[in-house]
mmCIF file of C-alpha atoms in Angstrom:
data_model
loop_
_atom_site.group_PDB
_atom_site.id
_atom_site.type_symbol
_atom_site.label_atom_id
_atom_site.label_comp_id
_atom_site.label_asym_id
_atom_site.label_seq_id
_atom_site.Cartn_x
_atom_site.Cartn_y
_atom_site.Cartn_z
ATOM 1 C CA MET A 1 0.000 0.000 0.000
ATOM 2 C CA SER A 2 1.209 3.503 -0.760
ATOM 3 C CA ASN A 3 2.604 5.442 2.190
ATOM 4 C CA LEU A 4 1.163 8.820 3.081
ATOM 5 C CA SER A 5 3.342 11.884 3.228
ATOM 6 C CA MET A 6 2.957 15.103 5.207
ATOM 7 C CA THR A 7 5.041 18.251 5.456
ATOM 8 C CA HIS A 8 5.447 17.943 9.236
ATOM 9 C CA PRO A 9 5.075 14.915 11.543
ATOM 10 C CA PRO A 10 2.410 15.166 14.262
ATOM 11 C CA THR A 11 3.628 16.287 17.668
ATOM 12 C CA SER A 12 1.142 14.147 19.524
ATOM 13 C CA LEU A 13 -1.128 11.268 18.682
ATOM 14 C CA GLN A 14 -3.839 9.378 20.499
ATOM 15 C CA SER A 15 -5.590 6.324 19.128
ATOM 16 C CA ARG A 16 -8.872 5.208 20.616
ATOM 17 C CA GLY A 17 -9.110 2.023 18.566
ATOM 18 C CA LEU A 18 -8.234 0.194 15.361
ATOM 19 C CA GLY A 19 -10.342 -1.953 13.073
ATOM 20 C CA GLN A 20 -11.764 -2.375 9.604
ATOM 21 C CA LEU A 21 -11.983 1.215 8.425
ATOM 22 C CA SER A 22 -14.759 2.499 6.232
ATOM 23 C CA CYS A 23 -14.586 6.250 6.719
ATOM 24 C CA VAL A 24 -12.112 8.710 8.096
ATOM 25 C CA GLY A 25 -13.188 12.169 9.119
ATOM 26 C CA VAL A 26 -10.732 14.963 9.847
ATOM 27 C CA ARG A 27 -12.471 17.814 11.667
ATOM 28 C CA GLN A 28 -11.253 21.382 12.097
ATOM 29 C CA TYR A 29 -10.294 22.299 15.673
ATOM 30 C CA VAL A 30 -7.368 24.732 15.438
ATOM 31 C CA LEU A 31 -6.771 27.049 12.489
ATOM 32 C CA ARG A 32 -8.265 25.949 9.175
ATOM 33 C CA PHE A 33 -8.135 22.458 7.755
ATOM 34 C CA PRO A 34 -10.669 20.591 5.600
ATOM 35 C CA LEU A 35 -12.620 17.645 6.954
ATOM 36 C CA MET A 36 -11.919 14.425 5.020
ATOM 37 C CA LEU A 37 -13.936 11.222 4.707
ATOM 38 C CA ILE A 38 -12.736 7.856 3.418
ATOM 39 C CA GLU A 39 -15.333 5.282 2.444
ATOM 40 C CA CYS A 40 -15.699 2.024 0.547
ATOM 41 C CA VAL A 41 -16.689 -1.615 1.084
ATOM 42 C CA GLY A 42 -15.185 -3.583 3.975
ATOM 43 C CA GLU A 43 -11.530 -4.676 3.795
ATOM 44 C CA SER A 44 -10.408 -2.086 1.264
ATOM 45 C CA GLY A 45 -7.322 -1.285 3.368
ATOM 46 C CA LYS A 46 -8.440 1.850 5.163
ATOM 47 C CA THR A 47 -7.473 0.620 8.617
ATOM 48 C CA THR A 48 -3.954 0.072 7.309
ATOM 49 C CA LEU A 49 -4.010 3.667 6.136
ATOM 50 C CA ILE A 50 -4.798 4.815 9.682
ATOM 51 C CA LYS A 51 -2.168 2.533 11.214
ATOM 52 C CA GLN A 52 0.487 3.753 8.787
ATOM 53 C CA MET A 53 -0.212 7.329 9.828
ATOM 54 C CA ILE A 54 0.184 6.360 13.480
ATOM 55 C CA GLU A 55 3.428 4.508 12.758
ATOM 56 C CA LEU A 56 4.976 7.031 10.377
ATOM 57 C CA TYR A 57 3.894 10.328 11.872
ATOM 58 C CA GLY A 58 3.055 9.632 15.503
ATOM 59 C CA ALA A 59 4.685 7.831 18.394
ATOM 60 C CA GLY A 60 4.157 4.516 16.629
ATOM 61 C CA PHE A 61 2.968 1.359 18.384
ATOM 62 C CA SER A 62 4.494 0.538 21.753
ATOM 63 C CA ILE A 63 5.477 -3.014 22.698
ATOM 64 C CA LYS A 64 2.423 -3.113 24.968
ATOM 65 C CA GLU A 65 0.142 -2.129 22.083
ATOM 66 C CA ARG A 66 1.752 -4.689 19.782
ATOM 67 C CA LYS A 67 1.439 -7.424 22.406
ATOM 68 C CA ALA A 68 -2.256 -6.604 22.709
ATOM 69 C CA LEU A 69 -2.690 -7.577 19.043
ATOM 70 C CA THR A 70 -1.116 -11.027 19.446
ATOM 71 C CA ARG A 71 -4.448 -12.791 19.847
ATOM 72 C CA ILE A 72 -5.804 -10.941 16.823
ATOM 73 C CA VAL A 73 -2.941 -12.389 14.772
ATOM 74 C CA TYR A 74 -3.701 -15.875 16.138
ATOM 75 C CA CYS A 75 -7.362 -15.429 15.241
ATOM 76 C CA ASN A 76 -6.528 -14.245 11.706
ATOM 77 C CA ILE A 77 -4.332 -17.310 11.151
ATOM 78 C CA LEU A 78 -6.744 -19.899 12.550
ATOM 79 C CA ASN A 79 -9.679 -18.419 10.652
ATOM 80 C CA SER A 80 -7.629 -18.411 7.449
ATOM 81 C CA ILE A 81 -6.418 -22.011 7.662
ATOM 82 C CA ARG A 82 -9.898 -23.242 8.631
ATOM 83 C CA THR A 83 -11.428 -21.359 5.721
ATOM 84 C CA LEU A 84 -8.933 -23.011 3.373
ATOM 85 C CA ILE A 85 -9.723 -26.442 4.833
ATOM 86 C CA GLU A 86 -13.462 -25.874 4.430
ATOM 87 C CA TRP A 87 -13.148 -24.706 0.852
ATOM 88 C CA SER A 88 -10.747 -27.447 -0.169
ATOM 89 C CA HIS A 89 -13.688 -29.827 0.292
ATOM 90 C CA LYS A 90 -16.269 -27.496 -1.272
ATOM 91 C CA LEU A 91 -14.185 -26.863 -4.376
ATOM 92 C CA GLU A 92 -13.521 -30.570 -4.766
ATOM 93 C CA SER A 93 -17.260 -31.283 -4.604
ATOM 94 C CA ARG A 94 -17.785 -28.637 -7.315
ATOM 95 C CA GLY A 95 -15.457 -30.450 -9.666
ATOM 96 C CA ILE A 96 -12.325 -28.327 -9.269
ATOM 97 C CA GLN A 97 -9.396 -30.712 -9.494
ATOM 98 C CA GLY A 98 -6.422 -30.785 -7.128
ATOM 99 C CA THR A 99 -7.945 -29.129 -4.052
ATOM 100 C CA GLU A 100 -8.304 -32.289 -1.960
ATOM 101 C CA ILE A 101 -6.039 -32.438 1.103
ATOM 102 C CA SER A 102 -3.686 -35.429 0.923
ATOM 103 C CA ASP A 103 -4.331 -38.448 3.146
ATOM 104 C CA LEU A 104 -1.030 -37.850 4.945
ATOM 105 C CA ASN A 105 -2.271 -34.473 6.164
ATOM 106 C CA ILE A 106 -5.749 -35.508 7.319
ATOM 107 C CA VAL A 107 -4.407 -35.810 10.876
ATOM 108 C CA HIS A 108 -3.314 -32.162 10.733
ATOM 109 C CA GLU A 109 -6.699 -31.138 9.346
ATOM 110 C CA GLU A 110 -8.527 -32.863 12.201
ATOM 111 C CA TYR A 111 -6.194 -31.338 14.780
ATOM 112 C CA ILE A 112 -6.745 -27.768 13.544
ATOM 113 C CA THR A 113 -10.487 -28.246 13.077
ATOM 114 C CA ASN A 114 -10.897 -29.369 16.698
ATOM 115 C CA LEU A 115 -9.079 -26.411 18.262
ATOM 116 C CA SER A 116 -11.268 -24.200 20.435
ATOM 117 C CA ALA A 117 -11.891 -20.527 19.670
ATOM 118 C CA GLY A 118 -9.237 -18.171 21.023
ATOM 119 C CA THR A 119 -6.504 -20.824 21.071
ATOM 120 C CA ARG A 120 -2.966 -19.506 21.495
ATOM 121 C CA ILE A 121 -0.712 -20.715 18.684
ATOM 122 C CA ASN A 122 2.300 -22.562 20.091
ATOM 123 C CA SER A 123 5.061 -24.486 18.328
ATOM 124 C CA GLU A 124 2.985 -27.688 18.142
ATOM 125 C CA ILE A 125 0.027 -25.939 16.541
ATOM 126 C CA ALA A 126 2.393 -24.068 14.231
ATOM 127 C CA ASN A 127 3.779 -27.399 12.976
ATOM 128 C CA HIS A 128 0.281 -28.668 12.156
ATOM 129 C CA ILE A 129 -0.586 -25.434 10.351
ATOM 130 C CA GLU A 130 2.679 -25.462 8.384
ATOM 131 C CA GLU A 131 2.088 -29.023 7.168
ATOM 132 C CA LEU A 132 -1.390 -28.063 5.976
ATOM 133 C CA TRP A 133 -0.229 -24.819 4.375
ATOM 134 C CA ASN A 134 2.376 -26.763 2.377
ATOM 135 C CA ASP A 135 -0.171 -29.362 1.249
ATOM 136 C CA PRO A 136 -0.590 -29.256 -2.577
ATOM 137 C CA GLY A 137 -4.372 -29.481 -2.251
ATOM 138 C CA LEU A 138 -4.551 -26.555 0.135
ATOM 139 C CA MET A 139 -2.218 -24.517 -2.057
ATOM 140 C CA MET A 140 -4.505 -25.188 -5.023
ATOM 141 C CA THR A 141 -7.428 -24.074 -2.871
ATOM 142 C CA TYR A 142 -5.542 -20.876 -2.102
ATOM 143 C CA GLU A 143 -4.998 -20.285 -5.831
ATOM 144 C CA ASN A 144 -8.804 -20.378 -6.190
ATOM 145 C CA ARG A 145 -9.365 -17.892 -3.336
ATOM 146 C CA SER A 146 -11.349 -15.495 -5.537
ATOM 147 C CA LYS A 147 -14.194 -18.028 -5.328
ATOM 148 C CA PHE A 148 -14.626 -17.567 -1.571
ATOM 149 C CA GLN A 149 -13.951 -15.130 1.283
ATOM 150 C CA LEU A 150 -10.370 -15.263 2.565
ATOM 151 C CA PHE A 151 -8.390 -12.755 4.623
ATOM 152 C CA SER A 152 -6.237 -10.866 2.096
ATOM 153 C CA ASN A 153 -3.044 -11.206 4.174
ATOM 154 C CA ALA A 154 -3.515 -14.904 4.965
ATOM 155 C CA ASP A 155 -0.417 -15.952 3.022
ATOM 156 C CA TYR A 156 1.758 -13.365 4.799
ATOM 157 C CA PHE A 157 0.961 -14.795 8.240
ATOM 158 C CA LEU A 158 0.872 -18.460 7.182
ATOM 159 C CA ASP A 159 4.325 -18.129 5.602
ATOM 160 C CA ARG A 160 5.631 -16.935 9.005
ATOM 161 C CA ILE A 161 3.794 -19.467 11.152
ATOM 162 C CA GLN A 162 6.926 -20.907 12.802
ATOM 163 C CA GLU A 163 8.026 -17.481 14.022
ATOM 164 C CA ILE A 164 4.515 -16.674 15.240
ATOM 165 C CA GLY A 165 4.334 -19.987 17.106
ATOM 166 C CA LYS A 166 7.310 -19.113 19.319
ATOM 167 C CA ARG A 167 6.619 -18.349 22.984
ATOM 168 C CA GLU A 168 8.380 -14.984 22.776
ATOM 169 C CA TYR A 169 6.453 -13.826 19.686
ATOM 170 C CA ILE A 170 5.384 -10.174 19.649
ATOM 171 C CA PRO A 171 3.711 -8.760 16.512
ATOM 172 C CA SER A 172 6.132 -6.697 14.446
ATOM 173 C CA LYS A 173 5.262 -3.298 12.995
ATOM 174 C CA THR A 174 4.437 -5.009 9.710
ATOM 175 C CA ASP A 175 2.263 -7.565 11.525
ATOM 176 C CA VAL A 176 0.350 -4.691 13.115
ATOM 177 C CA LEU A 177 -0.273 -3.164 9.695
ATOM 178 C CA ARG A 178 -1.381 -6.456 8.162
ATOM 179 C CA CYS A 179 -3.592 -7.955 10.875
ATOM 180 C CA ARG A 180 -7.337 -7.415 10.587
ATOM 181 C CA VAL A 181 -10.139 -6.568 12.987
ATOM 182 C CA GLN A 182 -13.566 -5.679 11.649
ATOM 183 C CA THR A 183 -14.868 -2.395 13.013
ATOM 184 C CA THR A 184 -18.386 -2.116 14.378
ATOM 185 C CA GLY A 185 -19.680 1.223 15.558
ATOM 186 C CA ILE A 186 -17.537 4.358 15.423
ATOM 187 C CA ILE A 187 -13.924 4.604 16.636
ATOM 188 C CA GLU A 188 -11.892 7.810 16.745
ATOM 189 C CA THR A 189 -8.191 8.614 16.457
ATOM 190 C CA GLU A 190 -6.859 12.082 17.282
ATOM 191 C CA PHE A 191 -3.533 13.718 16.428
ATOM 192 C CA VAL A 192 -1.956 17.175 16.172
ATOM 193 C CA ILE A 193 0.291 18.537 13.416
ATOM 194 C CA ASP A 194 1.793 21.857 14.495
ATOM 195 C CA ASP A 195 -1.254 24.053 15.210
ATOM 196 C CA PHE A 196 -3.709 21.682 13.572
ATOM 197 C CA GLU A 197 -5.729 19.151 15.544
ATOM 198 C CA PHE A 198 -7.430 16.350 13.638
ATOM 199 C CA ARG A 199 -10.024 13.761 14.558
ATOM 200 C CA MET A 200 -10.233 10.673 12.336
ATOM 201 C CA VAL A 201 -13.515 8.797 12.578
ATOM 202 C CA ASP A 202 -13.300 5.063 11.848
ATOM 203 C CA VAL A 203 -16.491 3.109 11.141
ATOM 204 C CA GLY A 204 -17.384 -0.295 9.703
ATOM 205 C CA GLY A 205 -17.338 -0.846 5.949
ATOM 206 C CA GLN A 206 -19.972 -3.566 5.707
ATOM 207 C CA ARG A 207 -23.476 -2.686 4.508
ATOM 208 C CA THR A 208 -24.988 -2.803 7.992
ATOM 209 C CA GLU A 209 -22.457 -0.261 9.277
ATOM 210 C CA ARG A 210 -22.758 2.439 6.610
ATOM 211 C CA LYS A 211 -26.213 3.650 7.627
ATOM 212 C CA LYS A 212 -24.842 4.586 11.052
ATOM 213 C CA TRP A 213 -22.535 7.353 9.856
ATOM 214 C CA VAL A 214 -23.369 8.873 6.471
ATOM 215 C CA HIS A 215 -25.680 11.599 7.832
ATOM 216 C CA CYS A 216 -23.032 12.686 10.386
ATOM 217 C CA PHE A 217 -20.728 14.225 7.778
ATOM 218 C CA GLU A 218 -22.752 16.887 5.989
ATOM 219 C CA ASP A 219 -19.959 19.411 6.705
ATOM 220 C CA VAL A 220 -17.334 17.382 4.815
ATOM 221 C CA SER A 221 -15.257 19.620 2.533
ATOM 222 C CA ALA A 222 -13.136 16.837 0.968
ATOM 223 C CA VAL A 223 -14.032 13.175 0.428
ATOM 224 C CA ILE A 224 -11.341 10.538 -0.196
ATOM 225 C CA PHE A 225 -12.934 7.375 -1.569
ATOM 226 C CA VAL A 226 -10.745 4.284 -1.087
ATOM 227 C CA ALA A 227 -11.246 1.196 -3.263
ATOM 228 C CA ALA A 228 -9.082 -1.948 -3.403
ATOM 229 C CA ILE A 229 -8.300 -2.666 -7.058
ATOM 230 C CA SER A 230 -7.185 -6.177 -6.050
ATOM 231 C CA GLU A 231 -10.835 -7.046 -5.341
ATOM 232 C CA TYR A 232 -11.886 -6.977 -8.996
ATOM 233 C CA ASP A 233 -12.524 -10.750 -8.894
ATOM 234 C CA GLU A 234 -13.854 -11.006 -5.315
ATOM 235 C CA PHE A 235 -17.352 -10.943 -3.832
ATOM 236 C CA LEU A 236 -19.025 -9.412 -0.781
ATOM 237 C CA TYR A 237 -19.103 -11.089 2.621
ATOM 238 C CA GLU A 238 -22.764 -10.134 2.947
ATOM 239 C CA ASP A 239 -23.809 -11.369 -0.496
ATOM 240 C CA GLU A 240 -21.480 -13.684 -2.398
ATOM 241 C CA SER A 241 -23.396 -13.054 -5.619
ATOM 242 C CA VAL A 242 -22.323 -9.391 -5.691
ATOM 243 C CA PRO A 243 -18.805 -8.495 -6.929
ATOM 244 C CA ARG A 244 -16.958 -6.147 -4.576
ATOM 245 C CA MET A 245 -15.986 -3.834 -7.422
ATOM 246 C CA ARG A 246 -19.633 -3.439 -8.421
ATOM 247 C CA GLU A 247 -20.531 -2.640 -4.813
ATOM 248 C CA ALA A 248 -17.702 -0.091 -4.657
ATOM 249 C CA LEU A 249 -18.997 1.592 -7.823
ATOM 250 C CA CYS A 250 -22.503 1.731 -6.352
ATOM 251 C CA ILE A 251 -21.216 3.338 -3.138
ATOM 252 C CA PHE A 252 -19.094 5.747 -5.172
ATOM 253 C CA ASP A 253 -22.214 6.756 -7.078
ATOM 254 C CA GLU A 254 -24.122 7.219 -3.807
ATOM 255 C CA ILE A 255 -21.384 9.433 -2.372
ATOM 256 C CA CYS A 256 -21.138 11.519 -5.554
ATOM 257 C CA ASN A 257 -24.885 12.112 -5.625
ATOM 258 C CA SER A 258 -25.585 12.316 -1.894
ATOM 259 C CA ARG A 259 -27.074 15.575 -0.649
ATOM 260 C CA TRP A 260 -24.796 15.304 2.398
ATOM 261 C CA PHE A 261 -21.725 15.730 0.165
ATOM 262 C CA ALA A 262 -23.135 18.137 -2.434
ATOM 263 C CA LYS A 263 -20.470 20.756 -1.633
ATOM 264 C CA SER A 264 -17.602 18.313 -1.076
ATOM 265 C CA SER A 265 -14.557 17.762 -3.259
ATOM 266 C CA LEU A 266 -13.971 14.109 -4.187
ATOM 267 C CA ILE A 267 -10.692 12.152 -4.447
ATOM 268 C CA LEU A 268 -10.526 8.523 -5.626
ATOM 269 C CA PHE A 269 -7.762 6.467 -3.945
ATOM 270 C CA LEU A 270 -7.093 3.067 -5.574
ATOM 271 C CA ASN A 271 -5.506 0.811 -2.970
ATOM 272 C CA LYS A 272 -3.802 -2.609 -2.668
ATOM 273 C CA ARG A 273 -1.822 -2.417 -5.882
ATOM 274 C CA ASP A 274 0.663 -4.968 -4.514
ATOM 275 C CA LEU A 275 -2.076 -7.612 -4.227
ATOM 276 C CA PHE A 276 -3.429 -6.593 -7.630
ATOM 277 C CA ASP A 277 -0.007 -7.098 -9.255
ATOM 278 C CA ARG A 278 0.272 -10.588 -7.734
ATOM 279 C CA LYS A 279 -3.016 -11.604 -9.350
ATOM 280 C CA LEU A 280 -1.905 -10.628 -12.827
ATOM 281 C CA PRO A 281 -0.628 -13.468 -15.072
#
């Protein structure tokens, strides 16, 4: 994802929460600065945008804050490997060849499937996950990931499973940027750049979350619309018959024609080029 750049780094920064970002509002408190809003479908990379600003222009993430995200990383990994296991069977039943997990790795599949929610990943669990991740059938399932919902950074964490399974593991700065928590409700992050104080408002990107915030931003002077170009072949969590890109275009149309943003400038930010490049032949 592209890094942001500013003329001066913020002198102070407070974060009240992180999650799946759908809109970011910057409100004027000191001197004059335009309010900004960032909006698109869920998992378009807007939370990463917020976290990069905290890391690059604020105090960054302390060890305590990074430790607090350890269980989120575990959850991302377990959900990802279980999703791959589930879809290896579904794709096989739909006639897609090569997605069946080998007989030698069935024991690892059963072990992972039977783990309870919130399990801490240790070295033993990491070994089971690594064997499954290296299974040809599961790798073929991963290659067909556009046919189902899979965490976009699943491969990043699964490739590093042995490191993550160590007792002393603490999420790195990159891990913090890449882990995912879906936002529900509204979360705010505040920071100051010289004489300017900003408040960034973070809300959920899924359909059920959008209705909670759109009417709150009628004073927006600039709208930054973020869309993940890597999602051109992916579908919504809420409705797997609807392509994410089509949904993004619909939301873009709503924002452009909304009475709440009639006087707002509009900027389109195309995100996740790195993932897009990896999908190209």
